C-alpha positions as MATLAB code, in Angstrom:
seq = 'XXXXXXXXXXXXXXXXXXXXXXXXXXXXXXXXXXXXXXXXXXXXXXXXXXXXXXXXXXXXXXXXXXXXXXXXXXXXXXXXXXXXXXXXXXXXXXXXXXXXXXXXXXXXXXXXXXXXXXXXXXXXXXXXXXXXXXXXXXXXXXXXXXXXXXXXXXXXXXXXXXXXXXXXXXXXXXXXXXXXXXXXXXXXXXXXXXXXXXXXXXXXXXXXXXXXXXXXXXXXXXXXXXXXXXXXXXXXXXXXXXXXXXXXXXXXXXXXXXXXXXXXXXXXXXXXXXXXXXXXXXXXXXXXXXXXXXXXXXXXXXXXXXXXXXXXXXXXXXXXXXXXXXXXXXX';
ca = [
      -0.639   -5.037   -8.104;
       1.453   -1.919   -8.115;
      -0.778    0.954   -7.188;
      -0.667    4.397   -8.731;
      -0.579    7.434   -6.522;
      -3.519    9.781   -6.806;
      -6.346   10.064   -4.343;
      -4.421   11.173   -1.293;
      -3.772   14.901   -1.130;
      -2.153   16.121    2.026;
      -2.862   19.581    3.339;
       0.501   20.466    4.763;
      -0.126   23.999    5.960;
       3.573   24.851    5.818;
       3.058   28.519    6.643;
       1.549   27.721   10.032;
       4.814   26.294   11.344;
       7.172   28.459   13.301;
       4.524   30.735   14.735;
       5.016   29.524   18.289;
       8.110   27.382   18.723;
      10.116   28.573   15.718;
      10.104   25.016   14.387;
      10.393   24.669   10.647;
       8.984   22.209    8.150;
      11.496   20.344    6.007;
      10.325   18.319    3.027;
      12.174   16.191    0.522;
      10.930   14.193   -2.474;
      12.949   11.265   -3.785;
      12.692    7.919   -5.568;
      12.955    4.923   -3.248;
      11.813    1.336   -3.721;
      11.178    2.206   -7.354;
       8.539    4.791   -6.514;
       8.017    8.357   -5.275;
       8.567    9.035   -1.585;
       7.832   12.387    0.045;
       9.142   12.828    3.596;
       8.126   15.832    5.712;
       9.381   16.510    9.244;
       8.922   19.201   11.883;
      12.353   20.175   13.192;
      14.074   22.927   15.214;
      15.963   24.006   12.077;
      16.560   22.925    8.478;
      19.864   21.177    9.156;
      18.359   18.881   11.762;
      15.348   18.318    9.529;
      17.507   17.095    6.647;
      19.473   14.861    9.025;
      16.183   13.312   10.177;
      15.118   12.742    6.584;
      18.435   11.102    5.743;
      17.920    8.719    8.667;
      14.461    7.827    7.369;
      15.845    7.248    3.883;
      18.523    4.909    5.246;
      15.830    2.883    7.042;
      13.717    2.604    3.890;
      16.746    1.455    1.889;
      17.546   -1.133    4.557;
      14.061   -2.570    4.276;
      14.244   -2.605    0.494;
      17.342   -4.789    0.682;
      15.311   -7.325    2.633;
      12.037   -7.388    0.677;
      13.081   -6.578   -2.872;
      12.482   -9.396   -5.331;
      14.666   -7.571   -7.863;
      17.737   -7.641   -5.647;
      19.240  -11.111   -6.121;
      20.982  -10.869   -2.752;
      17.811  -10.162   -0.779;
      16.178  -12.657    1.579;
      13.038  -12.515   -0.562;
      14.967  -13.493   -3.686;
      16.533  -16.390   -1.811;
      13.079  -17.639   -0.806;
      11.914  -17.433   -4.417;
      15.010  -19.205   -5.750;
      14.378  -22.105   -3.381;
      10.695  -22.529   -4.211;
       9.878  -26.244   -4.261;
      13.437  -27.039   -3.188;
      13.975  -26.290    0.492;
      12.977  -23.926    3.329;
      15.007  -20.746    3.762;
      15.953  -19.346    7.171;
      15.143  -15.625    7.295;
      15.396  -12.689    9.683;
      12.694  -12.284   12.300;
      11.686   -9.047   10.580;
      10.902  -10.688    7.249;
       9.339  -13.705    8.929;
       6.978  -11.412   10.832;
       6.016   -9.486    7.723;
       5.202  -12.687    5.822;
       3.260  -14.031    8.794;
       1.145  -10.854    8.971;
       0.635  -10.954    5.185;
      -0.720  -14.502    5.444;
      -3.152  -13.428    8.152;
      -4.471  -10.658    5.892;
      -4.843  -13.272    3.112;
      -6.943  -15.383    5.472;
      -9.347  -12.599    6.476;
      -9.702  -11.425    2.847;
     -10.209  -14.968    1.518;
      -7.139  -14.616   -0.683;
      -8.015  -11.265   -2.261;
      -4.697  -10.113   -0.849;
      -1.930  -12.637   -1.468;
       1.836  -11.993   -1.640;
       2.194  -15.128   -3.793;
       0.500  -13.116   -6.571;
       4.080  -12.641   -7.816;
       3.819  -16.207   -9.165;
       1.307  -14.977  -11.744;
       2.242  -14.970  -15.410;
       1.706  -11.490  -16.789;
      -0.670  -12.382  -19.609;
      -2.746   -9.220  -19.265;
      -1.216   -6.141  -20.921;
      -2.177   -2.612  -19.964;
      -0.031   -0.813  -22.526;
      -2.728   -0.488  -25.192;
      -1.718   -3.598  -27.145;
      -4.535   -5.916  -25.987;
      -7.712   -6.140  -28.091;
      -9.123   -9.319  -26.527;
      -8.970  -11.166  -23.262;
      -6.634  -14.148  -22.840;
      -8.208  -17.594  -23.088;
      -9.698  -19.239  -19.987;
      -6.979  -21.893  -20.209;
      -4.196  -19.281  -20.289;
      -5.748  -17.446  -17.328;
      -6.094  -20.653  -15.285;
      -2.459  -21.537  -16.022;
      -1.255  -18.050  -15.093;
      -2.564  -18.350  -11.535;
      -1.866  -22.039  -10.972;
       1.055  -21.407   -8.623;
      -0.678  -18.743   -6.524;
      -1.926  -19.568   -3.058;
      -0.984  -18.163    0.335;
      -1.628  -21.640    1.796;
       1.419  -22.818   -0.119;
       3.666  -20.452    1.852;
       4.875  -22.706    4.673;
       6.188  -21.008    7.813;
       8.152  -22.831   10.495;
       8.153  -20.750   13.656;
      10.668  -22.915   15.489;
      13.240  -22.818   12.699;
      12.136  -19.366   11.435;
      12.066  -20.617    7.850;
       9.907  -19.844    4.831;
       9.179  -22.469    2.169;
       7.261  -22.024   -1.072;
       5.904  -25.480   -1.658;
       5.732  -25.473   -5.476;
       8.573  -24.913   -7.963;
       8.109  -21.637   -9.777;
       6.274  -19.934   -6.929;
       7.259  -16.403   -6.026;
       6.344  -13.892   -3.350;
       6.381  -10.138   -3.739;
       5.614   -7.209   -1.482;
       4.266   -4.735   -4.021;
       0.960   -4.415   -2.167;
       2.345   -4.134    1.376;
       6.057   -3.252    1.238;
       5.787    0.530    0.814;
       3.360    0.761    3.695;
       5.668   -1.290    5.887;
       8.655    0.863    4.966;
       6.680    4.029    5.783;
       5.729    2.596    9.195;
       9.306    1.685   10.038;
      10.675    5.067    8.944;
       8.037    6.803   11.063;
       8.872    4.563   14.032;
      12.541    5.485   13.707;
      11.866    9.234   13.591;
       9.465    9.072   16.540;
      12.171    7.243   18.533;
      14.475   10.177   17.805;
      11.938   12.651   19.210;
      11.002   14.158   15.854;
       7.885   16.134   16.820;
       5.752   15.481   13.778;
       5.727   14.646   10.127;
       4.334   12.765    7.170;
       5.829    9.923    5.154;
       4.065    9.508    1.808;
       5.092    6.443   -0.185;
       3.199    6.952   -3.433;
      -0.134    7.178   -1.659;
       0.727    4.954    1.300;
       0.872    7.658    3.869;
       1.481    7.799    7.629;
       1.587   10.749   10.007;
       2.469   11.624   13.589;
       2.298   14.724   15.707;
       0.575   17.916   14.587;
       1.448   21.311   13.275;
       2.929   23.661   15.864;
      -0.418   25.464   15.939;
      -2.012   22.212   17.153;
      -3.845   21.781   13.871;
      -4.262   18.253   12.529;
      -2.793   16.815    9.371;
      -5.577   16.418    6.819;
      -6.009   14.058    3.879;
      -8.316   14.948    1.005;
     -10.451   12.304   -0.733;
     -10.320   13.538   -4.304;
     -12.632   12.960   -7.242;
     -10.839   10.521   -9.605;
     -12.460   12.201  -12.631;
     -11.530   15.718  -11.485;
      -8.522   15.712   -9.239;
      -8.943   19.417   -8.405;
     -12.185   18.607   -6.625;
     -11.962   17.216   -3.093;
     -14.943   15.284   -1.774;
     -13.977   15.815    1.826;
     -11.019   16.542    4.098;
     -10.417   13.950    6.794;
      -8.094   14.287    9.803;
      -5.292   11.732   10.084;
      -4.052   11.778   13.668;
      -1.178    9.437   14.558;
      -2.562    7.339   11.760;
      -2.170    6.181    8.152;
      -4.016    5.948    4.857;
      -3.401    4.080    1.590;
      -5.165    4.377   -1.749;
      -5.578    1.992   -4.661;
      -6.860    3.384   -7.950;
      -7.426    2.368  -11.555;
      -7.260    5.732  -13.318;
      -3.813    5.411  -14.899;
      -3.575    1.777  -15.940;
      -6.609   -0.003  -17.336;
      -8.027   -1.553  -20.493;
     -11.461   -1.464  -22.138;
     -12.717   -4.708  -23.689;
     -16.186   -4.925  -25.288;
     -17.055   -1.595  -23.704;
     -16.130   -2.676  -20.157;
     -13.303   -1.051  -18.193;
     -10.887   -3.337  -16.371;
      -8.348   -2.251  -13.750;
      -4.683   -3.284  -13.875;
      -5.278   -4.840  -10.430;
      -5.739   -8.575  -10.999;
      -7.723  -10.830   -8.655;
      -5.134  -13.482   -7.711;
      -7.924  -16.020   -7.143;
      -9.480  -15.777  -10.604;
      -6.787  -14.259  -12.782;
      -9.190  -11.624  -14.086;
      -8.847   -7.838  -13.750;
     -11.148   -6.069  -11.330;
     -13.953   -3.742  -12.403;
     -16.596   -1.548  -10.800;
     -14.337    0.595   -8.585;
     -12.341    3.738   -9.284;
     -10.522    3.960   -5.974;
     -10.264    2.638   -2.445;
      -8.781    4.580    0.488;
      -8.223    2.699    3.748;
      -7.547    4.414    7.077;
      -5.881    2.609   10.019;
      -3.053    3.056   12.522;
      -0.448    1.320   10.361;
       0.317    2.037    6.690;
       1.228   -1.618    6.190;
      -2.324   -2.696    6.987;
      -3.824    0.156    4.957;
      -1.678   -0.801    1.970;
      -2.738   -4.456    2.009;
      -6.418   -3.846    2.710;
      -6.742   -1.168    0.016;
      -5.725   -3.766   -2.554;
      -7.959   -6.412   -0.996;
     -11.064   -4.207   -0.934;
     -10.445   -3.161   -4.534;
     -10.444   -6.842   -5.514;
     -13.311   -7.928   -3.224;
     -15.626   -5.224   -4.522;
     -17.602   -2.463   -2.852;
     -20.131   -4.455   -0.807;
     -17.914   -7.314    0.363;
     -14.993   -4.972    0.986;
     -16.916   -2.490    3.098;
     -18.585   -5.333    5.018;
     -15.125   -6.690    5.864;
     -13.767   -3.324    6.995;
     -16.813   -2.732    9.213;
     -15.810   -5.835   11.166;
     -12.224   -4.688   11.843;
     -11.720   -2.360   14.808;
      -9.778    0.814   14.054;
     -10.028    0.504   10.263;
     -12.189    2.607    7.918;
     -12.593    2.804    4.150;
     -13.856    5.166    1.450;
     -14.737    3.595   -1.919;
     -15.383    5.552   -5.106;
     -17.230    3.293   -7.563;
     -17.126    3.315  -11.374;
     -20.103    5.697  -11.413;
     -18.065    8.102   -9.270;
     -20.285    7.589   -6.244;
     -18.802    7.478   -2.738;
     -19.375    4.599   -0.324;
     -17.890    4.411    3.145;
     -17.568    2.323    6.268;
     -19.571    3.186    9.348;
     -16.852    5.247   11.046;
     -16.329    7.714    8.198;
     -18.304   10.886    8.753;
     -18.903   13.180    5.824;
     -21.631   13.955    3.288;
     -21.920   11.288    0.584;
     -23.002   13.754   -2.036;
     -20.644   16.706   -2.038;
];
């Protein structure tokens, strides 16, 4: 379920800073959590800006040590190792994240599911596949998936995966959560404004010193230089899922690398999904869910959630949107 970066272009407007308060914009790009992070802050001077960025990086690394399934010492790895054996007592932070993830699974009918990590990787998106796996192989590959099998004990603050071989992973929510926490830290330190972009899971706060808003461009997946529309992101977040880098074509039909954890089959019919909400964590999870649910069901769901909007670009490169998104459908 790892999502490629693409659709979100951020109009930084660097030159507009410093015109009134002499604040400067400091930006740094680095690899964190196995992906590209870009952190931008508004600061009184460059030195303070880089100190702020270092603090955000430390927070992101702290979160990675908790949620990484590759780090054998992480709480998440401990949960996975004890699948079908015994419950594992975890920090309140991880317990809360898993609890919220399960709630998203419930409202999306399992389209989003952190137990997707239990799936056997029988689909290959490296150009080597010339036919789909058998129905039996697909059914077996998803047999251990199911958010209902993640048992939470609030009193003991434990997490138990009820079947041996089950695994959880945060590939479709972890980067958004890390971006939220890094933003929260910087806001608590009175950093005036900024953007944290975790490979397309993006959150902002504040504005430019001119009072202008941060803008996010919804780009054409077939022509990235063309922007369908610029949308303001004020104290808010956006996340994008897309299928333009990793996919396969079987019998003339294009399949995304994003697998439906309920069926075991790749998704089709959508190029990209961009979800807008207050928290990047929620955007991250719902972008994956809408991609899997499909255009109609996904937009219907988003229209029922207060404070959340979505833009879907289908496989014919047509734009569809939730009721709160205001721009021309046919740019």
